[in-house]
Amino acid sequence: MEDKASQVLSSTKYSTAIKQLAGSVLSQSNKKR
C-alpha cells in the first residue's frame, strides 16, 4: 500500500487531490508503526 502511494506521489499524471489522498495514506500507515 505504501509503495503504491509513493508511486502516485512521484507521478505527475495524478491530480493534486489524489496526491493528497496518497499522502494521507502514507501518514496513517506511518502512525501505525
Short mmCIF file of N, CA and C in Angstrom, two decimals:
data_model
loop_
_atom_site.label_atom_id
_atom_site.label_comp_id
_atom_site.label_asym_id
_atom_site.label_seq_id
_atom_site.Cartn_x
_atom_site.Cartn_y
_atom_site.Cartn_z
N MET A 1 0.84 -1.21 0.00
CA MET A 1 0.00 0.00 0.00
C MET A 1 0.87 1.25 0.00
N GLU A 2 1.90 1.23 0.81
CA GLU A 2 2.79 2.40 0.88
C GLU A 2 3.52 2.60 -0.44
N ASP A 3 3.93 1.49 -1.06
CA ASP A 3 4.64 1.61 -2.34
C ASP A 3 3.74 2.23 -3.39
N LYS A 4 2.48 1.83 -3.40
CA LYS A 4 1.52 2.38 -4.36
C LYS A 4 1.36 3.88 -4.14
N ALA A 5 1.25 4.28 -2.89
CA ALA A 5 1.09 5.70 -2.59
C ALA A 5 2.33 6.47 -3.00
N SER A 6 3.49 5.87 -2.80
CA SER A 6 4.73 6.55 -3.19
C SER A 6 4.78 6.73 -4.70
N GLN A 7 4.32 5.72 -5.44
CA GLN A 7 4.30 5.81 -6.89
C GLN A 7 3.37 6.92 -7.34
N VAL A 8 2.24 7.05 -6.69
CA VAL A 8 1.28 8.10 -7.02
C VAL A 8 1.89 9.47 -6.76
N LEU A 9 2.56 9.60 -5.61
CA LEU A 9 3.15 10.88 -5.25
C LEU A 9 4.25 11.27 -6.23
N SER A 10 4.99 10.29 -6.74
CA SER A 10 6.11 10.59 -7.63
C SER A 10 5.66 10.76 -9.07
N SER A 11 4.42 10.42 -9.36
CA SER A 11 3.92 10.54 -10.73
C SER A 11 3.23 11.87 -10.95
N THR A 12 3.51 12.49 -12.09
CA THR A 12 2.90 13.79 -12.38
C THR A 12 1.57 13.61 -13.11
N LYS A 13 1.20 12.36 -13.37
CA LYS A 13 -0.05 12.11 -14.09
C LYS A 13 -1.26 12.38 -13.20
N TYR A 14 -1.05 12.21 -11.89
CA TYR A 14 -2.19 12.28 -10.98
C TYR A 14 -2.47 13.71 -10.54
N SER A 15 -3.70 13.96 -10.21
CA SER A 15 -4.10 15.30 -9.79
C SER A 15 -3.67 15.55 -8.35
N THR A 16 -3.73 16.79 -7.93
CA THR A 16 -3.32 17.16 -6.58
C THR A 16 -4.18 16.46 -5.54
N ALA A 17 -5.46 16.29 -5.83
CA ALA A 17 -6.37 15.66 -4.87
C ALA A 17 -5.93 14.23 -4.59
N ILE A 18 -5.53 13.52 -5.64
CA ILE A 18 -5.10 12.13 -5.46
C ILE A 18 -3.77 12.09 -4.72
N LYS A 19 -2.91 13.07 -4.99
CA LYS A 19 -1.64 13.12 -4.27
C LYS A 19 -1.88 13.35 -2.79
N GLN A 20 -2.85 14.21 -2.47
CA GLN A 20 -3.18 14.46 -1.06
C GLN A 20 -3.72 13.19 -0.42
N LEU A 21 -4.54 12.45 -1.16
CA LEU A 21 -5.09 11.21 -0.64
C LEU A 21 -3.97 10.21 -0.36
N ALA A 22 -3.05 10.11 -1.30
CA ALA A 22 -1.92 9.19 -1.12
C ALA A 22 -1.07 9.63 0.07
N GLY A 23 -0.92 10.94 0.23
CA GLY A 23 -0.15 11.45 1.36
C GLY A 23 -0.79 11.08 2.68
N SER A 24 -2.10 11.15 2.74
CA SER A 24 -2.81 10.82 3.99
C SER A 24 -2.68 9.32 4.27
N VAL A 25 -2.67 8.52 3.22
CA VAL A 25 -2.50 7.07 3.40
C VAL A 25 -1.11 6.78 3.97
N LEU A 26 -0.11 7.49 3.43
CA LEU A 26 1.26 7.29 3.93
C LEU A 26 1.37 7.69 5.39
N SER A 27 0.79 8.83 5.74
CA SER A 27 0.89 9.32 7.12
C SER A 27 0.16 8.38 8.08
N GLN A 28 -0.96 7.83 7.65
CA GLN A 28 -1.71 6.91 8.51
C GLN A 28 -0.91 5.63 8.74
N SER A 29 -0.28 5.11 7.69
CA SER A 29 0.48 3.87 7.83
C SER A 29 1.71 4.12 8.69
N ASN A 30 2.26 5.33 8.64
CA ASN A 30 3.42 5.64 9.47
C ASN A 30 3.03 5.71 10.94
N LYS A 31 1.81 6.16 11.23
CA LYS A 31 1.35 6.25 12.62
C LYS A 31 1.17 4.86 13.23
N LYS A 32 0.85 3.87 12.41
CA LYS A 32 0.61 2.53 12.92
C LYS A 32 1.90 1.88 13.39
N ARG A 33 3.05 2.34 12.90
CA ARG A 33 4.31 1.72 13.26
C ARG A 33 4.70 2.03 14.70
#
